[in-house]
Amino acid sequence: HLADVIRPFNGNVQVFANAIFELPWVKDVRDEAHPQDPQKLRVFFGALNRQPDWQAVMAGIVQAALQLKDRVEFVVVHDQAFYDALPAEVGKTFSPTLGIEQYTQTLASCDVALLPLNDTPFNRCKSDLKLIECAAAQVAVICSEVVYAKQAAHHTFASFATTADEWRDALLQ
């Protein structure tokens, strides 16, 4: 989509598919992530300036979090408002912005990642790189259809949600 936006101004636009050049080793990271309670589902959310994207679906995420409160831990990177919006009685950890190596390790220590995006002109210009990173880290994904549903291969490992109820149901599944 971004190439189509730019091409009228510069015909020298080339699009390359996102890819991972090296798959990270994740088994040890997961084993060390929660040695006391490996039965907890670790849910990753890492975002910068995404509050408008998650606000509309947060009610569903909170409902699922409360239903799973003894079996879930949220791992939030950078977005303090998202962290604060999660119920106090749910396990959660917060990290400020991380370097790529620590970010990748934190992601790989989780089981599920949440990737909400509103359907906006700005978001339609985004790439699917976050979904690819999750797949490389062997992290299941719940995401919006915007950007992420365009590739048929994504449908084999991602769960798509639009409404707050769909986000709740996907997280409960």
Short mmCIF file of C-alpha atoms in Angstrom, two decimals, residues 16-153:
data_model
loop_
_atom_site.label_atom_id
_atom_site.label_comp_id
_atom_site.label_asym_id
_atom_site.label_seq_id
_atom_site.Cartn_x
_atom_site.Cartn_y
_atom_site.Cartn_z
CA PHE A 16 10.45 -6.63 -1.00
CA ALA A 17 8.65 -9.15 1.16
CA ASN A 18 9.53 -9.05 4.85
CA ALA A 19 11.66 -11.97 5.94
CA ILE A 20 13.70 -13.23 8.85
CA PHE A 21 17.29 -14.07 7.99
CA GLU A 22 17.97 -16.11 11.09
CA LEU A 23 15.52 -17.87 13.36
CA PRO A 24 16.20 -17.25 17.04
CA TRP A 25 16.68 -20.14 19.44
CA VAL A 26 13.64 -19.84 21.70
CA LYS A 27 13.42 -23.04 23.76
CA ASP A 28 15.88 -21.92 26.44
CA VAL A 29 14.33 -18.44 26.55
CA ARG A 30 10.87 -19.89 27.22
CA ASP A 31 12.13 -22.34 29.83
CA GLU A 32 13.87 -19.55 31.74
CA ALA A 33 11.01 -17.05 31.34
CA HIS A 34 8.77 -18.50 34.00
CA PRO A 35 10.55 -21.35 35.81
CA GLN A 36 8.25 -21.10 38.85
CA ASP A 37 5.02 -21.35 36.90
CA PRO A 38 5.41 -22.65 33.34
CA GLN A 39 1.64 -23.12 33.12
CA LYS A 40 0.99 -19.36 32.87
CA LEU A 41 0.17 -18.05 29.45
CA ARG A 42 2.50 -15.14 28.70
CA VAL A 43 0.81 -12.50 26.53
CA PHE A 44 3.07 -9.97 24.82
CA PHE A 45 2.14 -6.42 23.91
CA GLY A 46 4.88 -4.12 22.69
CA ALA A 47 4.01 -0.91 20.92
CA LEU A 48 4.89 2.72 20.40
CA ASN A 49 2.09 5.28 19.96
CA ARG A 50 -0.65 2.65 19.54
CA GLN A 51 -3.20 3.79 22.13
CA PRO A 52 -5.87 4.63 19.52
CA ASP A 53 -5.41 1.12 18.08
CA TRP A 54 -6.01 -0.81 21.29
CA GLN A 55 -8.51 1.40 23.11
CA ALA A 56 -11.52 0.14 21.16
CA VAL A 57 -10.70 -3.52 21.89
CA MET A 58 -9.31 -3.16 25.41
CA ALA A 59 -12.64 -4.04 27.04
CA GLY A 60 -12.46 -7.50 25.46
CA ILE A 61 -8.81 -7.96 26.44
CA VAL A 62 -9.65 -6.97 30.03
CA GLN A 63 -12.60 -9.40 30.13
CA ALA A 64 -10.36 -12.25 28.98
CA ALA A 65 -7.60 -11.21 31.37
CA LEU A 66 -10.01 -11.35 34.30
CA GLN A 67 -11.33 -14.76 33.28
CA LEU A 68 -7.76 -16.06 32.94
CA LYS A 69 -6.28 -14.09 35.85
CA ASP A 70 -4.74 -17.11 37.59
CA ARG A 71 -3.33 -18.51 34.34
CA VAL A 72 -2.06 -15.44 32.48
CA GLU A 73 0.73 -12.90 32.70
CA PHE A 74 0.91 -9.87 30.42
CA VAL A 75 4.33 -8.71 29.29
CA VAL A 76 4.12 -5.09 28.15
CA VAL A 77 6.94 -3.24 26.42
CA HIS A 78 6.93 0.55 26.13
CA ASP A 79 3.19 1.29 26.32
CA GLN A 80 2.61 2.38 29.91
CA ALA A 81 -1.03 3.27 29.18
CA PHE A 82 -1.76 -0.29 27.99
CA TYR A 83 -0.08 -1.69 31.09
CA ASP A 84 -2.09 0.66 33.32
CA ALA A 85 -5.35 -0.31 31.57
CA LEU A 86 -4.87 -3.97 32.52
CA PRO A 87 -6.60 -5.00 35.76
CA ALA A 88 -4.46 -4.86 38.91
CA GLU A 89 -5.43 -8.43 39.85
CA VAL A 90 -3.87 -9.83 36.65
CA GLY A 91 -0.19 -10.72 36.50
CA LYS A 92 1.70 -8.17 34.45
CA THR A 93 5.20 -6.85 33.93
CA PHE A 94 6.33 -3.65 32.24
CA SER A 95 9.56 -2.78 30.46
CA PRO A 96 10.43 0.55 28.91
CA THR A 97 11.62 0.69 25.32
CA LEU A 98 14.11 -2.14 24.74
CA GLY A 99 17.00 -2.64 22.35
CA ILE A 100 16.39 -5.14 19.56
CA GLU A 101 18.20 -8.04 21.26
CA GLN A 102 16.33 -7.68 24.56
CA TYR A 103 13.07 -6.99 22.70
CA THR A 104 13.48 -10.21 20.70
CA GLN A 105 14.28 -12.22 23.84
CA THR A 106 11.28 -10.78 25.65
CA LEU A 107 9.00 -11.54 22.71
CA ALA A 108 10.36 -15.08 22.43
CA SER A 109 9.65 -15.68 26.13
CA CYS A 110 5.93 -15.23 25.47
CA ASP A 111 3.26 -17.54 24.10
CA VAL A 112 0.87 -15.08 22.44
CA ALA A 113 1.30 -11.56 21.04
CA LEU A 114 -1.41 -8.96 20.56
CA LEU A 115 -1.14 -6.81 17.41
CA PRO A 116 -4.17 -4.51 17.16
CA LEU A 117 -4.34 -1.92 14.37
CA ASN A 118 -7.23 0.35 13.44
CA ASP A 119 -8.07 0.63 9.76
CA THR A 120 -6.56 4.06 9.06
CA PRO A 121 -4.63 5.44 6.07
CA PHE A 122 -1.50 5.57 8.26
CA ASN A 123 -1.83 1.96 9.46
CA ARG A 124 -2.53 0.66 5.95
CA CYS A 125 0.98 1.91 5.07
CA LYS A 126 2.57 -0.32 7.72
CA SER A 127 4.32 -3.57 6.97
CA ASP A 128 3.66 -7.02 8.42
CA LEU A 129 7.10 -7.16 10.06
CA LYS A 130 5.77 -7.49 13.64
CA LEU A 131 3.74 -10.54 12.62
CA ILE A 132 6.81 -12.05 10.91
CA GLU A 133 8.91 -11.42 14.04
CA CYS A 134 6.30 -13.17 16.17
CA ALA A 135 6.21 -16.16 13.85
CA ALA A 136 10.01 -16.40 13.89
CA ALA A 137 9.93 -16.38 17.69
CA GLN A 138 7.27 -19.14 17.71
CA VAL A 139 4.74 -16.82 19.33
CA ALA A 140 1.06 -17.23 18.43
CA VAL A 141 -0.55 -14.03 17.19
CA ILE A 142 -3.91 -12.37 17.67
CA CYS A 143 -4.06 -9.43 15.30
CA SER A 144 -6.21 -7.08 13.29
CA GLU A 145 -6.97 -7.81 9.66
CA VAL A 146 -5.45 -4.45 8.64
CA VAL A 147 -2.04 -5.18 7.10
CA TYR A 148 -1.73 -8.66 8.61
CA ALA A 149 -4.51 -10.47 6.70
CA LYS A 150 -3.19 -9.58 3.24
CA GLN A 151 -0.84 -12.57 3.00
CA ALA A 152 -2.57 -15.95 2.71
CA ALA A 153 0.25 -17.61 4.67
#
